[in-house]
């Protein structure tokens, strides 16, 4: 059984990926500092897979602890690095916190990978690196635009760090996955997204509104140049996204990679507007969602969705779950955590 380190493995995408890794026969060690997660997630994972993953509460910003971790754990075959802070608005208010948490942690991990000859590395990147695209759907060849937030900049800088590292260590293999908009939860409703405080992202805000926790959804603008005036995104079921990590990891472990730094878009290839999401949510929940149209949100791109040809053909991975599946799993999860 190959041993895989998953940083941020108690977070939203990390926890779903841990489940898919365990179900594919990998042994998983999780590092998480619980800054945006809780120990209950470990129970949720275990209730699905029946195999408790090894867990270490550790802050990756503390270099000495990272060094110590790798001295204590031998034979790690690969690393999937999710741990980071991800709130765009917060990153504008606290840039140094974001640069430290998202960049120093990557550097410490890479230094230890090098020291211990761990040569397979998957990185969580984001479609945010494309900014406002010049053409749609976006391929991996589209230019990386100047980031509109420190958070987005950390993803760009991280990709550069990885590319530079790969260029001088040919034995080191890395795949950066550029996620589009992950939504939904595990079908079991044992794990899902747990936003702290008021959700900034659309789907958790919708499910909390439906659960009566929020009064109404504010839709940020209906005067964009899109079919119905609201913004368009590529919403991908988190379980499909989790599976993409397993496939990418297997590619690296088999040394089937075409170059030692590869980038893949991970989305569905379909663009959906905010109003279409509301309509689809109302259909799956059989509820009327209270909403009103408000001002545009500063920094929002108008329309972004992936060209997934590269992942489809090279990784032989494709998003399989529908938007309806994703929204109904998100709603089931919200009902589970609210005891509805
Ligand atoms: P999340 O906040 O749910 O998970 C991140 C986990 O990392 C949390 O459990 C947190 O406690 C942990 N963590 C943070 N800093 C840490 C540190 N210094 N040491 C140890 N653990 C630490 O976020 P997520 O949505 O699962 O995102 C995972 C990754 O994917 C992040 O890198 C994020 O930037 C990236 N990403 C997310 C999205 C999205 O929409 N959710 C989109 C694109 C990219
Ligand atoms: C944002 C970030 C992205 C990050 C991702 C995960 C920007 C420009 N992008 O994506 O880098 O990886 O979050 O943290 O900030 N919406 C509403 N009402 C709401 C919430 C959202 O109308 O209450 C709309 C937004 O205007 C947007 C869509 O819903 O059009 C999706 O928003 P959101 O879930 O926040 O994701 P992104 O902005 O696409």
PDB file of N, CA and C and ligand atoms in Angstrom, residues 8 10-14 32-37 58-61 82-84 86 101 105 124-126 151 155 179-180 182, ligand 1:
ATOM      1  N   UNK A   8      -3.792  19.521   4.736  1.00  0.00           N
ATOM      2  CA  UNK A   8      -5.131  20.115   4.655  1.00  0.00           C
ATOM      3  C   UNK A   8      -6.192  19.053   4.403  1.00  0.00           C
ATOM      4  N   UNK A  10      -8.222  17.573   6.299  1.00  0.00           N
ATOM      5  CA  UNK A  10      -9.513  17.662   6.994  1.00  0.00           C
ATOM      6  C   UNK A  10     -10.362  18.798   6.426  1.00  0.00           C
ATOM      7  N   UNK A  11      -9.846  19.483   5.418  1.00  0.00           N
ATOM      8  CA  UNK A  11     -10.607  20.569   4.794  1.00  0.00           C
ATOM      9  C   UNK A  11     -11.627  20.021   3.805  1.00  0.00           C
ATOM     10  N   UNK A  12     -12.265  20.929   3.107  1.00  0.00           N
ATOM     11  CA  UNK A  12     -13.373  20.573   2.212  1.00  0.00           C
ATOM     12  C   UNK A  12     -12.923  19.611   1.099  1.00  0.00           C
ATOM     13  N   UNK A  13     -12.000  20.054   0.262  1.00  0.00           N
ATOM     14  CA  UNK A  13     -11.604  19.211  -0.872  1.00  0.00           C
ATOM     15  C   UNK A  13     -10.702  18.074  -0.384  1.00  0.00           C
ATOM     16  N   UNK A  14      -9.849  18.400   0.607  1.00  0.00           N
ATOM     17  CA  UNK A  14      -8.927  17.391   1.141  1.00  0.00           C
ATOM     18  C   UNK A  14      -9.670  16.185   1.691  1.00  0.00           C
ATOM     19  N   UNK A  32      -3.005  18.593   9.313  1.00  0.00           N
ATOM     20  CA  UNK A  32      -3.914  19.743   9.292  1.00  0.00           C
ATOM     21  C   UNK A  32      -3.738  20.470  10.626  1.00  0.00           C
ATOM     22  N   UNK A  33      -3.822  21.795  10.583  1.00  0.00           N
ATOM     23  CA  UNK A  33      -3.705  22.540  11.857  1.00  0.00           C
ATOM     24  C   UNK A  33      -5.076  22.937  12.399  1.00  0.00           C
ATOM     25  N   UNK A  34      -6.121  22.468  11.753  1.00  0.00           N
ATOM     26  CA  UNK A  34      -7.516  22.724  12.170  1.00  0.00           C
ATOM     27  C   UNK A  34      -7.869  24.212  12.140  1.00  0.00           C
ATOM     28  N   UNK A  35      -7.108  25.014  11.371  1.00  0.00           N
ATOM     29  CA  UNK A  35      -7.429  26.446  11.302  1.00  0.00           C
ATOM     30  C   UNK A  35      -8.743  26.670  10.558  1.00  0.00           C
ATOM     31  N   UNK A  36      -9.102  25.752   9.673  1.00  0.00           N
ATOM     32  CA  UNK A  36     -10.382  25.894   8.964  1.00  0.00           C
ATOM     33  C   UNK A  36     -11.096  24.542   8.852  1.00  0.00           C
ATOM     34  N   UNK A  37     -10.973  23.744   9.900  1.00  0.00           N
ATOM     35  CA  UNK A  37     -11.613  22.418   9.880  1.00  0.00           C
ATOM     36  C   UNK A  37     -11.739  21.937  11.310  1.00  0.00           C
ATOM     37  N   UNK A  58      -0.696  19.614  12.925  1.00  0.00           N
ATOM     38  CA  UNK A  58       0.610  20.248  12.740  1.00  0.00           C
ATOM     39  C   UNK A  58       0.427  21.506  11.894  1.00  0.00           C
ATOM     40  N   UNK A  59       1.137  22.551  12.256  1.00  0.00           N
ATOM     41  CA  UNK A  59       1.075  23.793  11.482  1.00  0.00           C
ATOM     42  C   UNK A  59       2.268  23.840  10.536  1.00  0.00           C
ATOM     43  N   UNK A  60       1.988  23.811   9.262  1.00  0.00           N
ATOM     44  CA  UNK A  60       3.061  23.743   8.261  1.00  0.00           C
ATOM     45  C   UNK A  60       3.896  25.020   8.198  1.00  0.00           C
ATOM     46  N   UNK A  61       3.470  26.066   8.887  1.00  0.00           N
ATOM     47  CA  UNK A  61       4.301  27.285   8.932  1.00  0.00           C
ATOM     48  C   UNK A  61       5.483  27.117   9.876  1.00  0.00           C
ATOM     49  N   UNK A  82      -3.040  20.455  -0.090  1.00  0.00           N
ATOM     50  CA  UNK A  82      -4.238  21.307  -0.071  1.00  0.00           C
ATOM     51  C   UNK A  82      -4.104  22.467   0.906  1.00  0.00           C
ATOM     52  N   UNK A  83      -3.305  22.272   1.966  1.00  0.00           N
ATOM     53  CA  UNK A  83      -3.324  23.238   3.078  1.00  0.00           C
ATOM     54  C   UNK A  83      -3.002  24.643   2.584  1.00  0.00           C
ATOM     55  N   UNK A  84      -3.904  25.557   2.838  1.00  0.00           N
ATOM     56  CA  UNK A  84      -3.732  26.957   2.451  1.00  0.00           C
ATOM     57  C   UNK A  84      -4.933  27.706   2.995  1.00  0.00           C
ATOM     58  N   UNK A  86      -7.942  30.423   1.905  1.00  0.00           N
ATOM     59  CA  UNK A  86      -8.569  30.551   0.575  1.00  0.00           C
ATOM     60  C   UNK A  86      -9.619  31.647   0.442  1.00  0.00           C
ATOM     61  N   UNK A 101       1.078  31.868   4.936  1.00  0.00           N
ATOM     62  CA  UNK A 101       0.417  30.555   5.048  1.00  0.00           C
ATOM     63  C   UNK A 101       0.409  29.773   3.736  1.00  0.00           C
ATOM     64  N   UNK A 105       4.574  27.502   3.603  1.00  0.00           N
ATOM     65  CA  UNK A 105       4.228  26.087   3.816  1.00  0.00           C
ATOM     66  C   UNK A 105       4.649  25.251   2.593  1.00  0.00           C
ATOM     67  N   UNK A 124      -2.785  22.162  -5.288  1.00  0.00           N
ATOM     68  CA  UNK A 124      -4.116  22.764  -5.486  1.00  0.00           C
ATOM     69  C   UNK A 124      -3.974  24.160  -6.052  1.00  0.00           C
ATOM     70  N   UNK A 125      -4.167  24.305  -7.348  1.00  0.00           N
ATOM     71  CA  UNK A 125      -4.187  25.647  -7.922  1.00  0.00           C
ATOM     72  C   UNK A 125      -5.629  26.026  -8.235  1.00  0.00           C
ATOM     73  N   UNK A 126      -5.798  27.120  -8.925  1.00  0.00           N
ATOM     74  CA  UNK A 126      -7.158  27.649  -9.090  1.00  0.00           C
ATOM     75  C   UNK A 126      -7.305  28.321 -10.446  1.00  0.00           C
ATOM     76  N   UNK A 151      -4.618  36.339  -2.435  1.00  0.00           N
ATOM     77  CA  UNK A 151      -4.892  34.897  -2.532  1.00  0.00           C
ATOM     78  C   UNK A 151      -4.543  34.384  -3.934  1.00  0.00           C
ATOM     79  N   UNK A 155      -1.408  31.652  -5.543  1.00  0.00           N
ATOM     80  CA  UNK A 155      -1.509  30.492  -6.444  1.00  0.00           C
ATOM     81  C   UNK A 155      -0.547  30.648  -7.626  1.00  0.00           C
ATOM     82  N   UNK A 179      -8.398  24.160 -10.163  1.00  0.00           N
ATOM     83  CA  UNK A 179      -9.805  23.856  -9.909  1.00  0.00           C
ATOM     84  C   UNK A 179     -10.669  25.009 -10.385  1.00  0.00           C
ATOM     85  N   UNK A 180     -11.843  24.663 -10.906  1.00  0.00           N
ATOM     86  CA  UNK A 180     -12.866  25.670 -11.156  1.00  0.00           C
ATOM     87  C   UNK A 180     -13.704  25.753  -9.876  1.00  0.00           C
ATOM     88  N   UNK A 182     -15.570  24.214  -7.000  1.00  0.00           N
ATOM     89  CA  UNK A 182     -16.041  22.983  -6.378  1.00  0.00           C
ATOM     90  C   UNK A 182     -17.276  23.215  -5.520  1.00  0.00           C
TER      91      UNK A 182
HETATM   92  P1  LIG B   1     -10.295  24.335   3.282  1.00  0.00           P
HETATM   93  O1  LIG B   1     -10.041  25.583   4.038  1.00  0.00           O
HETATM   94  O2  LIG B   1     -11.579  23.626   3.535  1.00  0.00           O
HETATM   95  O3  LIG B   1      -9.105  23.300   3.533  1.00  0.00           O
HETATM   96  C1  LIG B   1      -7.779  23.706   3.786  1.00  0.00           C
HETATM   97  C2  LIG B   1      -7.301  22.934   5.008  1.00  0.00           C
HETATM   98  O4  LIG B   1      -5.940  23.290   5.261  1.00  0.00           O
HETATM   99  C3  LIG B   1      -8.099  23.270   6.265  1.00  0.00           C
HETATM  100  O5  LIG B   1      -8.518  22.073   6.892  1.00  0.00           O
HETATM  101  C4  LIG B   1      -7.109  24.040   7.145  1.00  0.00           C
HETATM  102  O6  LIG B   1      -7.327  23.803   8.528  1.00  0.00           O
HETATM  103  C5  LIG B   1      -5.758  23.498   6.655  1.00  0.00           C
HETATM  104  N1  LIG B   1      -4.633  24.429   6.811  1.00  0.00           N
HETATM  105  C6  LIG B   1      -4.586  25.735   6.440  1.00  0.00           C
HETATM  106  N2  LIG B   1      -3.390  26.259   6.763  1.00  0.00           N
HETATM  107  C7  LIG B   1      -2.663  25.264   7.320  1.00  0.00           C
HETATM  108  C8  LIG B   1      -1.341  25.180   7.864  1.00  0.00           C
HETATM  109  N3  LIG B   1      -0.546  26.247   7.923  1.00  0.00           N
HETATM  110  N4  LIG B   1      -0.919  23.990   8.358  1.00  0.00           N
HETATM  111  C9  LIG B   1      -1.723  22.908   8.331  1.00  0.00           C
HETATM  112  N5  LIG B   1      -2.985  22.923   7.856  1.00  0.00           N
HETATM  113  C10 LIG B   1      -3.436  24.090   7.339  1.00  0.00           C
HETATM  114  O7  LIG B   1     -10.141  24.669   1.728  1.00  0.00           O
HETATM  115  P2  LIG B   1     -10.536  23.816   0.451  1.00  0.00           P
HETATM  116  O8  LIG B   1     -11.708  24.435  -0.178  1.00  0.00           O
HETATM  117  O9  LIG B   1     -10.566  22.372   0.779  1.00  0.00           O
HETATM  118  O10 LIG B   1      -9.290  24.133  -0.475  1.00  0.00           O
HETATM  119  C11 LIG B   1      -8.173  23.281  -0.541  1.00  0.00           C
HETATM  120  C12 LIG B   1      -7.144  23.879  -1.483  1.00  0.00           C
HETATM  121  O11 LIG B   1      -7.740  24.088  -2.750  1.00  0.00           O
HETATM  122  C13 LIG B   1      -6.599  25.235  -1.055  1.00  0.00           C
HETATM  123  O12 LIG B   1      -5.232  25.288  -1.408  1.00  0.00           O
HETATM  124  C14 LIG B   1      -7.402  26.213  -1.870  1.00  0.00           C
HETATM  125  O13 LIG B   1      -6.718  27.414  -2.071  1.00  0.00           O
HETATM  126  C15 LIG B   1      -7.552  25.439  -3.163  1.00  0.00           C
HETATM  127  N6  LIG B   1      -8.708  25.862  -3.967  1.00  0.00           N
HETATM  128  C16 LIG B   1      -9.956  25.859  -3.425  1.00  0.00           C
HETATM  129  C17 LIG B   1     -11.056  26.276  -4.174  1.00  0.00           C
HETATM  130  C18 LIG B   1     -12.459  26.302  -3.585  1.00  0.00           C
HETATM  131  O14 LIG B   1     -13.319  26.919  -4.191  1.00  0.00           O
HETATM  132  N7  LIG B   1     -12.735  25.647  -2.463  1.00  0.00           N
HETATM  133  C19 LIG B   1     -10.867  26.679  -5.501  1.00  0.00           C
HETATM  134  C20 LIG B   1      -9.585  26.655  -6.041  1.00  0.00           C
HETATM  135  C21 LIG B   1      -8.513  26.237  -5.259  1.00  0.00           C
END
